[in-house]
Amino acid sequence: MLHNEEIKKRIMCVGMCVLDIVHVCEKFPVEDTDKRCLRGHWQRGGNASNNCSVLRQLGAECEFLGMLSNSKGFQFLKEDCHQRLIHIENCPNIDIDPPFSSVILNEENSSRTIIHSNPNYPILKYEHFENIDLSLYKWIHFEGRNPEETTRMIKKIVEYNKIAKPEDHIKISVELEKLKPELLVLTDQADVVFMAKDLAIFFNFFTPKEAVFGLRNMISNKNNIIICTWSSEGSAVLDSTNNYEIIPAFPPDNIIDTLGAGDSFCAAAIYALSNGENCFKSVEFGNRIAGFKLSFYGYDKISEFNKS
Ligand code: FRU
């Protein structure tokens, strides 16, 4: 059972915060035409930032850590974090415009096409992490990127865990989405690894089962929980002692918005795991939240999901 009591310790999500400009189109646009979309809106995006939006909706105390921008036109991103009570006080702020994405939601087939613009936005460095008071956190989740800097951050948590009381240990999770084998090093010390379907296919795994067992064989840590989402086929889970299950997806009758469904899954699974739920039940909760999220735009209605 998930408990609804207030969670004091924070879940931190480390990664990107970007602006998503969303166009809902009747069908995918034809090149070199000028057409109105059905509707449009903009929202705060980026995987770790989306994870935080969902964690807040579920009632978790959470913090985003990533580069934020002082640029006037993009203050919405920080204001939105404040409004949703997502902690951002440890984020470095720079004077460069943040990355942004143009997103096309195609009503015809529910696809979401993301055109991302990130011309050398500076990366988060270990120096931005090293002075953070780790006693505030129970879980730290990393978007898989910048292996050198991220490895140093993870090492710092591992060192902290060595001297912390067992009940104060921080769990570590990593999301592997980018098609970059050099990111696999981030699994070395992770308790939970989320692998995206695209990456699994990149590694020539063609079923969710092959993906989780295949990743287990590829990496040196043989004890992490490995989770791989496989769109409508559900999510595969391999626990730390090689018990395997495939958990079905829960798509709604009417799919409205697929943008950030994977981030919603990840956040909800972390929420359940961080409350002591086992990995299979946590992934089921993740699938249910991700399915529910597909039935409306953005993330704001997730709090209406019946957690019981
Ligand atoms: C969704 C998302 C968007 C963002 C893009 C970045 O998963 O985080 O919010 O524009 O991916 O790759």
mmCIF file of C-alpha atoms and ligand atoms in Angstrom:
data_model
loop_
_atom_site.group_PDB
_atom_site.id
_atom_site.type_symbol
_atom_site.label_atom_id
_atom_site.label_comp_id
_atom_site.label_asym_id
_atom_site.label_seq_id
_atom_site.Cartn_x
_atom_site.Cartn_y
_atom_site.Cartn_z
ATOM 1 C CA MET A 1 0.000 0.000 0.000
ATOM 2 C CA LEU A 2 1.137 3.532 -0.688
ATOM 3 C CA HIS A 3 0.991 5.866 2.233
ATOM 4 C CA ASN A 4 -0.351 9.324 1.885
ATOM 5 C CA GLU A 5 1.384 10.805 4.893
ATOM 6 C CA GLU A 6 3.593 13.826 4.458
ATOM 7 C CA ILE A 7 7.071 12.939 3.280
ATOM 8 C CA LYS A 8 9.683 15.059 4.972
ATOM 9 C CA LYS A 9 12.818 14.055 3.124
ATOM 10 C CA ARG A 10 13.158 15.282 -0.424
ATOM 11 C CA ILE A 11 13.455 13.532 -3.731
ATOM 12 C CA MET A 12 15.953 15.382 -5.915
ATOM 13 C CA CYS A 13 15.859 15.142 -9.717
ATOM 14 C CA VAL A 14 19.032 16.198 -11.507
ATOM 15 C CA GLY A 15 18.853 17.176 -15.166
ATOM 16 C CA MET A 16 17.314 19.710 -17.497
ATOM 17 C CA CYS A 17 14.662 22.406 -17.253
ATOM 18 C CA VAL A 18 13.528 23.685 -20.668
ATOM 19 C CA LEU A 19 10.599 25.502 -22.240
ATOM 20 C CA ASP A 20 8.195 23.321 -24.221
ATOM 21 C CA ILE A 21 6.132 25.113 -26.877
ATOM 22 C CA VAL A 22 3.355 22.714 -27.744
ATOM 23 C CA HIS A 23 1.286 22.719 -30.950
ATOM 24 C CA VAL A 24 -1.699 20.392 -31.161
ATOM 25 C CA CYS A 25 -2.244 19.600 -34.857
ATOM 26 C CA GLU A 26 -5.025 17.787 -36.678
ATOM 27 C CA LYS A 27 -2.384 15.877 -38.602
ATOM 28 C CA PHE A 28 1.365 16.125 -39.017
ATOM 29 C CA PRO A 29 2.183 19.326 -40.948
ATOM 30 C CA VAL A 30 3.278 19.215 -44.558
ATOM 31 C CA GLU A 31 6.690 20.757 -45.116
ATOM 32 C CA ASP A 32 6.769 24.396 -46.297
ATOM 33 C CA THR A 33 3.106 25.098 -45.553
ATOM 34 C CA ASP A 34 1.640 27.745 -43.233
ATOM 35 C CA LYS A 35 -1.235 26.381 -41.158
ATOM 36 C CA ARG A 36 -2.919 27.050 -37.861
ATOM 37 C CA CYS A 37 -2.835 24.387 -35.209
ATOM 38 C CA LEU A 38 -5.920 23.354 -33.232
ATOM 39 C CA ARG A 39 -4.538 24.762 -30.025
ATOM 40 C CA GLY A 40 -1.220 25.579 -28.443
ATOM 41 C CA HIS A 41 0.330 26.221 -25.071
ATOM 42 C CA TRP A 42 3.711 26.367 -23.424
ATOM 43 C CA GLN A 43 4.853 24.633 -20.298
ATOM 44 C CA ARG A 44 7.958 23.871 -18.276
ATOM 45 C CA GLY A 45 9.643 20.743 -19.614
ATOM 46 C CA GLY A 46 12.823 18.702 -19.525
ATOM 47 C CA ASN A 47 12.913 15.187 -18.072
ATOM 48 C CA ALA A 48 14.041 15.992 -14.528
ATOM 49 C CA SER A 49 11.841 19.076 -14.410
ATOM 50 C CA ASN A 50 8.856 16.987 -15.566
ATOM 51 C CA ASN A 51 9.711 14.337 -12.962
ATOM 52 C CA CYS A 52 9.443 17.080 -10.331
ATOM 53 C CA SER A 53 6.076 18.298 -11.671
ATOM 54 C CA VAL A 54 4.682 14.782 -11.299
ATOM 55 C CA LEU A 55 6.265 14.121 -7.899
ATOM 56 C CA ARG A 56 4.666 17.321 -6.588
ATOM 57 C CA GLN A 57 1.287 16.268 -7.945
ATOM 58 C CA LEU A 58 1.692 12.990 -6.063
ATOM 59 C CA GLY A 59 2.498 14.877 -2.872
ATOM 60 C CA ALA A 60 6.260 14.361 -2.607
ATOM 61 C CA GLU A 61 8.663 16.979 -1.292
ATOM 62 C CA CYS A 62 10.972 17.474 -4.227
ATOM 63 C CA GLU A 63 13.823 19.473 -5.648
ATOM 64 C CA PHE A 64 15.080 20.126 -9.140
ATOM 65 C CA LEU A 65 18.820 20.510 -9.677
ATOM 66 C CA GLY A 66 20.053 21.768 -13.019
ATOM 67 C CA MET A 67 21.217 24.918 -14.788
ATOM 68 C CA LEU A 68 18.616 27.694 -14.653
ATOM 69 C CA SER A 69 18.577 30.863 -16.688
ATOM 70 C CA ASN A 70 18.366 34.531 -15.631
ATOM 71 C CA SER A 71 17.203 35.435 -19.125
ATOM 72 C CA LYS A 72 14.164 37.759 -18.883
ATOM 73 C CA GLY A 73 12.048 35.976 -21.477
ATOM 74 C CA PHE A 74 12.287 32.666 -19.637
ATOM 75 C CA GLN A 75 11.546 33.665 -16.026
ATOM 76 C CA PHE A 76 8.357 31.637 -16.330
ATOM 77 C CA LEU A 77 10.416 28.481 -15.780
ATOM 78 C CA LYS A 78 11.568 29.534 -12.324
ATOM 79 C CA GLU A 79 8.215 31.111 -11.422
ATOM 80 C CA ASP A 80 6.469 27.892 -12.325
ATOM 81 C CA CYS A 81 8.799 25.909 -10.038
ATOM 82 C CA HIS A 82 8.085 28.359 -7.194
ATOM 83 C CA GLN A 83 4.355 28.181 -7.792
ATOM 84 C CA ARG A 84 4.407 24.388 -7.633
ATOM 85 C CA LEU A 85 6.656 24.344 -4.558
ATOM 86 C CA ILE A 86 9.501 22.604 -6.358
ATOM 87 C CA HIS A 87 12.737 23.532 -4.571
ATOM 88 C CA ILE A 88 15.295 25.141 -6.871
ATOM 89 C CA GLU A 89 17.509 26.956 -4.363
ATOM 90 C CA ASN A 90 20.601 24.888 -5.154
ATOM 91 C CA CYS A 91 20.467 25.525 -8.915
ATOM 92 C CA PRO A 92 23.167 27.628 -10.546
ATOM 93 C CA ASN A 93 21.751 30.573 -12.539
ATOM 94 C CA ILE A 94 23.378 31.768 -15.724
ATOM 95 C CA ASP A 95 22.723 34.626 -18.160
ATOM 96 C CA ILE A 96 22.263 32.439 -21.235
ATOM 97 C CA ASP A 97 18.830 31.576 -22.682
ATOM 98 C CA PRO A 98 17.795 28.042 -21.679
ATOM 99 C CA PRO A 99 17.116 25.232 -24.148
ATOM 100 C CA PHE A 100 13.613 24.981 -25.568
ATOM 101 C CA SER A 101 11.570 22.496 -27.567
ATOM 102 C CA SER A 102 8.934 22.836 -30.251
ATOM 103 C CA VAL A 103 6.535 19.971 -29.787
ATOM 104 C CA ILE A 104 3.969 18.752 -32.306
ATOM 105 C CA LEU A 105 1.148 16.667 -30.858
ATOM 106 C CA ASN A 106 -0.502 14.913 -33.762
ATOM 107 C CA GLU A 107 -4.195 14.273 -33.021
ATOM 108 C CA GLU A 108 -4.414 11.755 -35.838
ATOM 109 C CA ASN A 109 -2.153 9.145 -34.213
ATOM 110 C CA SER A 110 -1.277 10.649 -30.771
ATOM 111 C CA SER A 111 2.421 10.950 -31.664
ATOM 112 C CA ARG A 112 4.561 13.640 -30.097
ATOM 113 C CA THR A 113 7.409 15.037 -32.142
ATOM 114 C CA ILE A 114 10.015 17.022 -30.237
ATOM 115 C CA ILE A 115 12.399 19.416 -31.950
ATOM 116 C CA HIS A 116 14.862 20.371 -29.277
ATOM 117 C CA SER A 117 17.161 23.393 -29.346
ATOM 118 C CA ASN A 118 20.178 23.276 -27.064
ATOM 119 C CA PRO A 119 23.132 25.130 -28.563
ATOM 120 C CA ASN A 120 25.806 24.388 -25.974
ATOM 121 C CA TYR A 121 23.926 25.307 -22.842
ATOM 122 C CA PRO A 122 26.449 24.813 -20.019
ATOM 123 C CA ILE A 123 26.230 21.520 -18.166
ATOM 124 C CA LEU A 124 25.752 21.024 -14.459
ATOM 125 C CA LYS A 125 29.110 20.381 -12.813
ATOM 126 C CA TYR A 126 30.168 18.480 -9.705
ATOM 127 C CA GLU A 127 31.050 21.817 -8.077
ATOM 128 C CA HIS A 128 27.318 22.701 -8.154
ATOM 129 C CA PHE A 129 26.529 19.525 -6.239
ATOM 130 C CA GLU A 130 29.385 19.089 -3.797
ATOM 131 C CA ASN A 131 28.179 21.494 -1.093
ATOM 132 C CA ILE A 132 24.579 20.355 -0.974
ATOM 133 C CA ASP A 133 23.432 19.068 2.421
ATOM 134 C CA LEU A 134 22.683 15.454 1.547
ATOM 135 C CA SER A 135 20.912 14.797 4.834
ATOM 136 C CA LEU A 136 17.833 16.494 3.319
ATOM 137 C CA TYR A 137 17.278 13.777 0.711
ATOM 138 C CA LYS A 138 16.021 10.236 0.626
ATOM 139 C CA TRP A 139 16.289 9.707 -3.135
ATOM 140 C CA ILE A 140 18.360 11.320 -5.881
ATOM 141 C CA HIS A 141 17.447 10.650 -9.488
ATOM 142 C CA PHE A 142 19.727 11.486 -12.407
ATOM 143 C CA GLU A 143 18.838 12.066 -16.041
ATOM 144 C CA GLY A 144 21.606 10.096 -17.767
ATOM 145 C CA ARG A 145 23.935 12.743 -19.198
ATOM 146 C CA ASN A 146 27.429 14.195 -18.658
ATOM 147 C CA PRO A 147 28.971 10.925 -17.392
ATOM 148 C CA GLU A 148 32.110 12.463 -15.877
ATOM 149 C CA GLU A 149 30.385 15.082 -13.741
ATOM 150 C CA THR A 150 27.448 12.835 -12.861
ATOM 151 C CA THR A 151 29.757 9.992 -11.793
ATOM 152 C CA ARG A 152 31.428 12.354 -9.322
ATOM 153 C CA MET A 153 28.037 13.389 -7.917
ATOM 154 C CA ILE A 154 27.011 9.753 -7.491
ATOM 155 C CA LYS A 155 30.329 8.969 -5.803
ATOM 156 C CA LYS A 156 29.666 11.729 -3.285
ATOM 157 C CA ILE A 157 26.294 10.118 -2.411
ATOM 158 C CA VAL A 158 27.939 6.711 -2.055
ATOM 159 C CA GLU A 159 30.493 8.214 0.350
ATOM 160 C CA TYR A 160 27.681 9.859 2.312
ATOM 161 C CA ASN A 161 25.805 6.552 2.525
ATOM 162 C CA LYS A 162 28.902 4.864 3.999
ATOM 163 C CA ILE A 163 28.737 7.067 7.092
ATOM 164 C CA ALA A 164 24.975 7.691 7.300
ATOM 165 C CA LYS A 165 22.674 5.614 9.493
ATOM 166 C CA PRO A 166 20.935 2.887 7.430
ATOM 167 C CA GLU A 167 17.586 4.712 7.646
ATOM 168 C CA ASP A 168 19.241 7.845 6.222
ATOM 169 C CA HIS A 169 20.714 6.138 3.175
ATOM 170 C CA ILE A 170 19.927 7.904 -0.081
ATOM 171 C CA LYS A 171 18.710 5.732 -2.937
ATOM 172 C CA ILE A 172 20.090 6.493 -6.384
ATOM 173 C CA SER A 173 18.268 6.090 -9.687
ATOM 174 C CA VAL A 174 19.397 6.783 -13.231
ATOM 175 C CA GLU A 175 17.406 7.224 -16.407
ATOM 176 C CA LEU A 176 19.140 5.980 -19.553
ATOM 177 C CA GLU A 177 17.470 7.544 -22.574
ATOM 178 C CA LYS A 178 20.221 8.956 -24.757
ATOM 179 C CA LEU A 179 21.793 6.598 -27.297
ATOM 180 C CA LYS A 180 25.235 6.908 -25.732
ATOM 181 C CA PRO A 181 26.924 3.731 -24.440
ATOM 182 C CA GLU A 182 29.336 5.867 -22.381
ATOM 183 C CA LEU A 183 26.417 6.626 -20.036
ATOM 184 C CA LEU A 184 26.276 2.998 -18.857
ATOM 185 C CA VAL A 185 28.945 3.819 -16.279
ATOM 186 C CA LEU A 186 26.196 5.648 -14.362
ATOM 187 C CA THR A 187 24.624 2.281 -13.506
ATOM 188 C CA ASP A 188 27.623 1.225 -11.394
ATOM 189 C CA GLN A 189 26.245 2.644 -8.144
ATOM 190 C CA ALA A 190 22.563 3.033 -9.008
ATOM 191 C CA ASP A 191 19.884 1.197 -7.036
ATOM 192 C CA VAL A 192 17.397 1.577 -9.885
ATOM 193 C CA VAL A 193 18.023 1.933 -13.623
ATOM 194 C CA PHE A 194 15.317 3.099 -16.036
ATOM 195 C CA MET A 195 16.076 2.196 -19.641
ATOM 196 C CA ALA A 196 14.119 3.715 -22.527
ATOM 197 C CA LYS A 197 12.835 1.509 -25.362
ATOM 198 C CA ASP A 198 14.828 3.480 -27.954
ATOM 199 C CA LEU A 199 18.054 2.718 -26.124
ATOM 200 C CA ALA A 200 17.112 -0.959 -25.798
ATOM 201 C CA ILE A 201 16.554 -1.161 -29.559
ATOM 202 C CA PHE A 202 19.834 0.689 -30.117
ATOM 203 C CA PHE A 203 21.497 -2.143 -28.169
ATOM 204 C CA ASN A 204 19.636 -4.696 -30.363
ATOM 205 C CA PHE A 205 17.193 -5.835 -27.694
ATOM 206 C CA PHE A 206 13.861 -6.337 -29.398
ATOM 207 C CA THR A 207 11.587 -7.280 -26.510
ATOM 208 C CA PRO A 208 11.272 -5.726 -23.049
ATOM 209 C CA LYS A 209 12.423 -9.017 -21.467
ATOM 210 C CA GLU A 210 15.528 -9.152 -23.645
ATOM 211 C CA ALA A 211 16.191 -5.538 -22.730
ATOM 212 C CA VAL A 212 16.306 -5.920 -18.948
ATOM 213 C CA PHE A 213 18.266 -9.219 -19.021
ATOM 214 C CA GLY A 214 20.510 -7.841 -21.768
ATOM 215 C CA LEU A 215 21.319 -4.716 -19.799
ATOM 216 C CA ARG A 216 22.023 -6.823 -16.692
ATOM 217 C CA ASN A 217 24.671 -8.712 -18.715
ATOM 218 C CA MET A 218 26.206 -5.552 -20.124
ATOM 219 C CA ILE A 219 26.834 -3.706 -16.880
ATOM 220 C CA SER A 220 29.117 -4.520 -13.976
ATOM 221 C CA ASN A 221 26.613 -3.975 -11.154
ATOM 222 C CA LYS A 222 24.507 -7.162 -10.998
ATOM 223 C CA ASN A 223 22.165 -5.982 -8.241
ATOM 224 C CA ASN A 224 20.283 -2.959 -9.512
ATOM 225 C CA ILE A 225 16.596 -3.018 -10.227
ATOM 226 C CA ILE A 226 16.308 -2.643 -14.012
ATOM 227 C CA ILE A 227 13.133 -1.241 -15.526
ATOM 228 C CA CYS A 228 12.387 -0.849 -19.222
ATOM 229 C CA THR A 229 9.214 0.760 -20.546
ATOM 230 C CA TRP A 230 7.935 -0.579 -23.862
ATOM 231 C CA SER A 231 5.048 1.762 -24.788
ATOM 232 C CA SER A 232 1.685 -0.043 -25.070
ATOM 233 C CA GLU A 233 3.312 -3.422 -24.222
ATOM 234 C CA GLY A 234 3.952 -2.263 -20.658
ATOM 235 C CA SER A 235 7.130 -2.209 -18.597
ATOM 236 C CA ALA A 236 9.634 -4.948 -17.866
ATOM 237 C CA VAL A 237 11.115 -5.213 -14.380
ATOM 238 C CA LEU A 238 14.098 -7.249 -13.240
ATOM 239 C CA ASP A 239 14.675 -7.061 -9.502
ATOM 240 C CA SER A 240 18.025 -7.295 -7.750
ATOM 241 C CA THR A 241 17.764 -11.104 -7.470
ATOM 242 C CA ASN A 242 16.705 -11.688 -11.098
ATOM 243 C CA ASN A 243 12.947 -12.038 -10.562
ATOM 244 C CA TYR A 244 11.317 -10.860 -13.764
ATOM 245 C CA GLU A 245 7.845 -9.504 -14.504
ATOM 246 C CA ILE A 246 6.188 -7.603 -17.320
ATOM 247 C CA ILE A 247 3.643 -5.141 -16.028
ATOM 248 C CA PRO A 248 0.859 -4.150 -18.470
ATOM 249 C CA ALA A 249 0.236 -0.600 -19.629
ATOM 250 C CA PHE A 250 -3.016 1.157 -18.697
ATOM 251 C CA PRO A 251 -3.821 3.410 -21.672
ATOM 252 C CA PRO A 252 -6.983 5.535 -21.481
ATOM 253 C CA ASP A 253 -9.761 5.193 -24.096
ATOM 254 C CA ASN A 254 -8.960 8.617 -25.431
ATOM 255 C CA ILE A 255 -5.299 9.602 -25.705
ATOM 256 C CA ILE A 256 -4.823 13.364 -25.537
ATOM 257 C CA ASP A 257 -1.179 14.107 -24.750
ATOM 258 C CA THR A 258 1.780 11.718 -24.921
ATOM 259 C CA LEU A 259 4.434 14.371 -24.150
ATOM 260 C CA GLY A 260 6.256 13.485 -20.931
ATOM 261 C CA ALA A 261 4.453 10.175 -20.368
ATOM 262 C CA GLY A 262 7.809 8.451 -19.826
ATOM 263 C CA ASP A 263 8.848 11.128 -17.329
ATOM 264 C CA SER A 264 5.521 10.647 -15.527
ATOM 265 C CA PHE A 265 6.137 6.895 -15.355
ATOM 266 C CA CYS A 266 9.611 7.377 -13.923
ATOM 267 C CA ALA A 267 8.459 9.902 -11.319
ATOM 268 C CA ALA A 268 5.545 7.760 -10.168
ATOM 269 C CA ALA A 269 7.683 4.613 -9.914
ATOM 270 C CA ILE A 270 10.262 6.540 -7.874
ATOM 271 C CA TYR A 271 7.505 7.933 -5.672
ATOM 272 C CA ALA A 272 6.228 4.438 -4.861
ATOM 273 C CA LEU A 273 9.719 2.938 -4.421
ATOM 274 C CA SER A 274 10.742 5.795 -2.130
ATOM 275 C CA ASN A 275 7.719 5.021 0.036
ATOM 276 C CA GLY A 276 8.871 1.443 0.500
ATOM 277 C CA GLU A 277 6.770 -0.253 -2.170
ATOM 278 C CA ASN A 278 8.347 -3.238 -3.988
ATOM 279 C CA CYS A 279 9.606 -2.769 -7.529
ATOM 280 C CA PHE A 280 6.770 -4.652 -9.267
ATOM 281 C CA LYS A 281 4.013 -2.730 -7.497
ATOM 282 C CA SER A 282 5.955 0.512 -8.022
ATOM 283 C CA VAL A 283 6.170 -0.088 -11.749
ATOM 284 C CA GLU A 284 2.471 -0.882 -11.851
ATOM 285 C CA PHE A 285 1.815 2.441 -10.134
ATOM 286 C CA GLY A 286 4.130 4.114 -12.667
ATOM 287 C CA ASN A 287 2.215 2.537 -15.557
ATOM 288 C CA ARG A 288 -1.121 3.606 -14.082
ATOM 289 C CA ILE A 289 0.014 7.212 -13.599
ATOM 290 C CA ALA A 290 1.581 7.352 -17.070
ATOM 291 C CA GLY A 291 -1.657 5.970 -18.564
ATOM 292 C CA PHE A 292 -3.750 8.462 -16.632
ATOM 293 C CA LYS A 293 -1.486 11.318 -17.754
ATOM 294 C CA LEU A 294 -2.187 10.462 -21.397
ATOM 295 C CA SER A 295 -5.810 11.497 -20.905
ATOM 296 C CA PHE A 296 -5.105 15.251 -20.425
ATOM 297 C CA TYR A 297 -2.635 17.986 -21.402
ATOM 298 C CA GLY A 298 0.315 18.591 -19.083
ATOM 299 C CA TYR A 299 0.700 17.154 -15.594
ATOM 300 C CA ASP A 300 -1.671 19.150 -13.422
ATOM 301 C CA LYS A 301 -4.445 16.616 -13.092
ATOM 302 C CA ILE A 302 -2.216 13.828 -11.822
ATOM 303 C CA SER A 303 -3.173 14.767 -8.262
ATOM 304 C CA GLU A 304 -6.695 13.607 -9.135
ATOM 305 C CA PHE A 305 -5.501 10.038 -9.618
ATOM 306 C CA ASN A 306 -6.998 7.819 -6.962
ATOM 307 C CA LYS A 307 -3.978 6.487 -5.083
ATOM 308 C CA SER A 308 -5.855 3.927 -2.994
HETATM 309 C C1 FRU B 1 9.809 15.098 -22.524
HETATM 310 C C2 FRU B 1 10.878 16.168 -22.549
HETATM 311 C C3 FRU B 1 10.327 17.516 -22.913
HETATM 312 C C4 FRU B 1 11.538 18.205 -23.466
HETATM 313 C C5 FRU B 1 12.295 17.093 -24.120
HETATM 314 C C6 FRU B 1 13.781 17.202 -23.971
HETATM 315 O O1 FRU B 1 10.350 13.885 -22.096
HETATM 316 O O2 FRU B 1 11.539 16.258 -21.308
HETATM 317 O O3 FRU B 1 9.677 18.162 -21.845
HETATM 318 O O4 FRU B 1 11.257 19.186 -24.387
HETATM 319 O O5 FRU B 1 11.862 15.892 -23.545
HETATM 320 O O6 FRU B 1 14.437 16.165 -24.626
#
